[in-house]
Amino acid sequence: MEIILVEDAVEGGRCVADLVAETLSSAGSGGATLGLATGSSPLAAYSEMIARFERGEMSFAQARAFLLDEYVALPREHEQSYWSFIRENLTRHIDIPDDQVFSPDGEAEDPVAEAARYDAAIRAAGGVDLQILGIGSNGHIGFNEPSSSLVSRTRVKTLTQQTIADNARFFDSPDEVPVHVLTQGLGTIMEARRIVLTATGASKAGAVAATIEGPLGAHCPATVLQMHPAVTIVVDREAASELTDREYYRFIQQQKRRLEH
Ligand code: F6R
């Protein structure tokens, strides 16, 4: 894993945007496939991507995107659906074609069949080139809550009380947070060719330390990333605060910069 220690969310956003830029420019004529997370963690990266697009430095015209997850039974048009979230916070501000932004249909009559369809659609599109991830305070990625199979595919999951409480800030009350979601599985996420996870703030410190330094296991689903050959983890000071080998990661980062210059 490559660990990048940053001062704050803005610097973290620039690191993620750099990886997106690399992915877009190295994609063949078919264009790049981005995997997009929602929630607050990637917002600084999305702002940076929008700014680079507006300055003419990045184009998403040939790209497509797959969202990680969606609430079950929340209408797409609801302002907290992930479909609306990604439109509002990224895709309506850039040149990615609307019909190339895909998400699981939370209102599908048969959510189990919808999960299988979505999983197959990602594969049919050739897979994800760069998956952007946040992490839950309990170590979830996507909505693969603790106890998720490390090889799981896209499916319906029940949120933990912790995640419902964490996400209640986006709704008028915790009772309004949907309990069920459709989420890419850990096995699905692991098929992305490159993954970047971004985390800021003290509430993520325990999960970040477990992900990077803890034993592999379903108690902290993000630990599955230890098995991926191309993962970058971008963390600010607070989110890095429980890492035992923080100074070693800083040393590697300095050495890498020296080699580049
Ligand atoms: C969102 C998602 C989740 C979030 C995680 C962190 O699409 O899949 O795993 O990334 O819950 O949420 P924030 O960033 O709001 O702290």
Short mmCIF file of C-alpha atoms in Angstrom, two decimals, residues 9-236:
data_model
loop_
_atom_site.label_atom_id
_atom_site.label_comp_id
_atom_site.label_asym_id
_atom_site.label_seq_id
_atom_site.Cartn_x
_atom_site.Cartn_y
_atom_site.Cartn_z
CA ALA A 9 -8.60 17.65 3.00
CA VAL A 10 -7.61 20.16 0.31
CA GLU A 11 -4.13 18.65 -0.12
CA GLY A 12 -5.72 15.19 -0.02
CA GLY A 13 -8.14 16.25 -2.75
CA ARG A 14 -5.23 17.30 -4.95
CA CYS A 15 -3.56 13.87 -4.51
CA VAL A 16 -6.75 12.05 -5.49
CA ALA A 17 -7.30 14.39 -8.45
CA ASP A 18 -3.71 13.68 -9.60
CA LEU A 19 -4.54 9.95 -9.73
CA VAL A 20 -7.75 10.69 -11.63
CA ALA A 21 -5.74 12.79 -14.11
CA GLU A 22 -3.24 9.94 -14.61
CA THR A 23 -6.11 7.49 -15.13
CA LEU A 24 -7.83 9.71 -17.69
CA SER A 25 -4.65 10.34 -19.64
CA SER A 26 -3.51 6.71 -19.71
CA ALA A 27 -6.92 5.37 -20.82
CA GLY A 28 -7.09 4.04 -24.34
CA SER A 29 -9.55 5.26 -26.96
CA GLY A 30 -12.43 3.63 -25.02
CA GLY A 31 -11.99 6.18 -22.22
CA ALA A 32 -11.48 5.64 -18.51
CA THR A 33 -13.90 4.04 -16.09
CA LEU A 34 -14.00 5.74 -12.71
CA GLY A 35 -15.53 4.25 -9.56
CA LEU A 36 -17.08 7.00 -7.47
CA ALA A 37 -17.81 7.11 -3.74
CA THR A 38 -20.31 9.49 -2.18
CA GLY A 39 -20.27 10.94 1.35
CA SER A 40 -18.06 13.74 2.60
CA SER A 41 -14.62 12.12 2.18
CA PRO A 42 -14.22 12.59 -1.61
CA LEU A 43 -15.73 16.10 -1.72
CA ALA A 44 -12.38 17.91 -1.72
CA ALA A 45 -11.23 15.67 -4.60
CA TYR A 46 -14.43 16.36 -6.53
CA SER A 47 -14.01 20.13 -6.03
CA GLU A 48 -10.45 19.86 -7.34
CA MET A 49 -11.58 17.80 -10.35
CA ILE A 50 -14.26 20.40 -11.13
CA ALA A 51 -11.70 23.22 -10.83
CA ARG A 52 -9.26 21.43 -13.17
CA PHE A 53 -12.08 20.80 -15.66
CA GLU A 54 -13.06 24.47 -15.54
CA ARG A 55 -9.44 25.47 -16.19
CA GLY A 56 -9.40 23.13 -19.21
CA GLU A 57 -6.88 20.78 -17.59
CA MET A 58 -9.13 17.71 -17.43
CA SER A 59 -11.87 16.30 -19.61
CA PHE A 60 -14.27 13.51 -18.74
CA ALA A 61 -15.98 13.49 -22.13
CA GLN A 62 -14.72 9.97 -22.92
CA ALA A 63 -15.10 8.63 -19.37
CA ARG A 64 -17.80 6.64 -17.61
CA ALA A 65 -18.46 6.22 -13.92
CA PHE A 66 -19.97 3.62 -11.61
CA LEU A 67 -21.19 4.55 -8.14
CA LEU A 68 -20.35 2.31 -5.22
CA ASP A 69 -23.76 2.13 -3.66
CA GLU A 70 -27.33 3.41 -3.33
CA TYR A 71 -30.03 3.41 -0.65
CA VAL A 72 -32.85 0.92 -1.19
CA ALA A 73 -36.32 2.43 -1.70
CA LEU A 74 -35.13 6.05 -1.69
CA PRO A 75 -36.36 7.72 -4.88
CA ARG A 76 -33.51 8.71 -7.21
CA GLU A 77 -34.69 12.32 -7.10
CA HIS A 78 -34.46 12.45 -3.27
CA GLU A 79 -31.69 14.90 -2.44
CA GLN A 80 -29.89 12.27 -0.33
CA SER A 81 -29.98 9.51 -2.92
CA TYR A 82 -26.44 8.82 -4.06
CA TRP A 83 -27.58 9.35 -7.64
CA SER A 84 -28.56 12.94 -6.71
CA PHE A 85 -25.47 13.38 -4.54
CA ILE A 86 -23.00 12.60 -7.29
CA ARG A 87 -24.86 14.80 -9.78
CA GLU A 88 -24.92 17.69 -7.36
CA ASN A 89 -21.33 17.37 -6.16
CA LEU A 90 -19.54 16.30 -9.32
CA THR A 91 -21.08 15.15 -12.55
CA ARG A 92 -23.31 18.12 -13.38
CA HIS A 93 -20.24 20.37 -13.15
CA ILE A 94 -18.04 18.41 -15.58
CA ASP A 95 -18.34 17.09 -19.14
CA ILE A 96 -19.02 13.43 -18.38
CA PRO A 97 -22.13 12.44 -20.37
CA ASP A 98 -25.14 11.93 -18.05
CA ASP A 99 -25.90 8.57 -19.59
CA GLN A 100 -22.41 7.37 -18.71
CA VAL A 101 -22.92 7.74 -14.94
CA PHE A 102 -24.26 4.50 -13.55
CA SER A 103 -25.65 3.62 -10.13
CA PRO A 104 -27.61 0.73 -8.67
CA ASP A 105 -31.36 1.34 -8.93
CA GLY A 106 -32.47 1.57 -5.30
CA GLU A 107 -36.10 1.51 -6.39
CA ALA A 108 -35.83 -1.70 -8.41
CA GLU A 109 -38.74 -4.05 -7.78
CA ASP A 110 -36.31 -6.91 -7.25
CA PRO A 111 -33.22 -5.54 -5.48
CA VAL A 112 -31.48 -8.93 -5.54
CA ALA A 113 -31.74 -9.10 -9.34
CA GLU A 114 -30.73 -5.44 -9.58
CA ALA A 115 -27.57 -6.14 -7.59
CA ALA A 116 -26.60 -8.96 -9.97
CA ARG A 117 -27.39 -6.78 -12.99
CA TYR A 118 -25.22 -3.92 -11.68
CA ASP A 119 -22.30 -6.21 -10.88
CA ALA A 120 -22.47 -7.66 -14.40
CA ALA A 121 -22.70 -4.17 -15.92
CA ILE A 122 -19.41 -3.14 -14.29
CA ARG A 123 -17.69 -6.21 -15.73
CA ALA A 124 -19.31 -5.72 -19.14
CA ALA A 125 -17.92 -2.18 -19.24
CA GLY A 126 -14.42 -3.63 -18.82
CA GLY A 127 -14.11 -3.01 -15.07
CA VAL A 128 -13.10 0.05 -13.10
CA ASP A 129 -9.74 1.72 -13.80
CA LEU A 130 -9.63 3.84 -10.65
CA GLN A 131 -11.93 3.33 -7.67
CA ILE A 132 -12.24 6.24 -5.23
CA LEU A 133 -13.19 5.16 -1.70
CA GLY A 134 -14.03 6.72 1.66
CA ILE A 135 -14.10 4.62 4.81
CA GLY A 136 -16.70 4.33 7.55
CA SER A 137 -15.71 4.82 11.18
CA ASN A 138 -16.32 1.06 11.56
CA GLY A 139 -14.03 0.17 8.65
CA HIS A 140 -16.66 -0.30 5.96
CA ILE A 141 -15.91 0.48 2.31
CA GLY A 142 -18.91 0.87 0.05
CA PHE A 143 -21.52 -0.35 2.50
CA ASN A 144 -19.72 -3.58 3.25
CA GLU A 145 -20.31 -3.52 6.96
CA PRO A 146 -18.25 -5.60 9.41
CA SER A 147 -18.84 -9.35 8.85
CA SER A 148 -19.08 -8.84 5.06
CA SER A 149 -17.53 -11.65 3.06
CA LEU A 150 -14.17 -10.54 1.70
CA VAL A 151 -15.14 -11.95 -1.71
CA SER A 152 -18.70 -10.58 -1.76
CA ARG A 153 -20.34 -9.26 -4.92
CA THR A 154 -22.85 -6.43 -5.31
CA ARG A 155 -25.82 -7.16 -3.04
CA VAL A 156 -28.34 -5.83 -0.54
CA LYS A 157 -26.88 -5.02 2.89
CA THR A 158 -28.37 -3.86 6.17
CA LEU A 159 -26.60 -0.83 7.63
CA THR A 160 -25.26 -1.02 11.18
CA GLN A 161 -26.70 1.28 13.84
CA GLN A 162 -23.30 3.04 13.81
CA THR A 163 -23.52 3.83 10.08
CA ILE A 164 -27.15 4.95 10.44
CA ALA A 165 -26.05 7.31 13.24
CA ASP A 166 -23.06 8.54 11.17
CA ASN A 167 -25.26 9.22 8.12
CA ALA A 168 -28.11 10.83 10.12
CA ARG A 169 -26.37 14.20 9.64
CA PHE A 170 -27.53 14.20 6.03
CA PHE A 171 -31.20 13.61 6.95
CA ASP A 172 -33.68 15.46 9.17
CA SER A 173 -33.64 12.61 11.71
CA PRO A 174 -31.97 9.17 12.17
CA ASP A 175 -35.39 7.55 11.52
CA GLU A 176 -35.24 8.81 7.93
CA VAL A 177 -31.95 7.07 7.09
CA PRO A 178 -32.77 4.02 4.95
CA VAL A 179 -31.70 0.79 6.67
CA HIS A 180 -31.00 -1.15 3.46
CA VAL A 181 -28.59 -0.38 0.65
CA LEU A 182 -27.36 -1.88 -2.58
CA THR A 183 -23.57 -1.92 -2.48
CA GLN A 184 -20.73 -3.20 -4.61
CA GLY A 185 -19.21 -6.14 -2.76
CA LEU A 186 -15.65 -6.34 -1.51
CA GLY A 187 -14.82 -8.77 -4.32
CA THR A 188 -16.34 -6.34 -6.83
CA ILE A 189 -14.34 -3.39 -5.46
CA MET A 190 -11.14 -5.47 -5.47
CA GLU A 191 -11.44 -5.97 -9.24
CA ALA A 192 -10.71 -2.26 -9.81
CA ARG A 193 -7.28 -1.91 -11.36
CA ARG A 194 -6.28 0.87 -9.00
CA ILE A 195 -7.85 2.05 -5.74
CA VAL A 196 -7.48 5.27 -3.77
CA LEU A 197 -9.00 5.60 -0.31
CA THR A 198 -9.20 9.00 1.30
CA ALA A 199 -9.92 9.75 4.96
CA THR A 200 -9.82 12.85 7.13
CA GLY A 201 -10.58 13.56 10.77
CA ALA A 202 -10.10 11.83 14.10
CA SER A 203 -13.28 9.75 13.76
CA LYS A 204 -11.55 7.73 11.02
CA ALA A 205 -8.24 7.20 12.87
CA GLY A 206 -9.12 3.78 14.34
CA ALA A 207 -10.46 2.44 11.05
CA VAL A 208 -7.45 3.77 9.11
CA ALA A 209 -4.98 2.16 11.53
CA ALA A 210 -6.86 -1.15 11.39
CA THR A 211 -6.95 -1.03 7.57
CA ILE A 212 -3.24 -0.44 7.15
CA GLU A 213 -1.73 -2.17 10.16
CA GLY A 214 -4.39 -4.51 11.52
CA PRO A 215 -4.93 -8.18 10.80
CA LEU A 216 -6.92 -9.01 7.67
CA GLY A 217 -10.49 -9.84 8.55
CA ALA A 218 -14.17 -9.18 8.10
CA HIS A 219 -14.32 -7.25 11.40
CA CYS A 220 -12.73 -4.38 9.42
CA PRO A 221 -13.80 -4.87 5.78
CA ALA A 222 -11.30 -2.29 4.46
CA THR A 223 -8.44 -4.61 5.51
CA VAL A 224 -9.19 -6.54 2.30
CA LEU A 225 -7.31 -3.72 0.53
CA GLN A 226 -4.07 -5.21 1.93
CA MET A 227 -4.57 -7.90 -0.73
CA HIS A 228 -4.80 -5.40 -3.63
CA PRO A 229 -1.62 -4.69 -5.62
CA ALA A 230 -2.28 -1.00 -6.35
CA VAL A 231 -3.82 0.86 -3.41
CA THR A 232 -3.09 4.42 -2.32
CA ILE A 233 -4.36 5.68 1.04
CA VAL A 234 -4.48 9.44 1.50
CA VAL A 235 -4.89 10.53 5.12
CA ASP A 236 -4.71 13.83 6.96
#
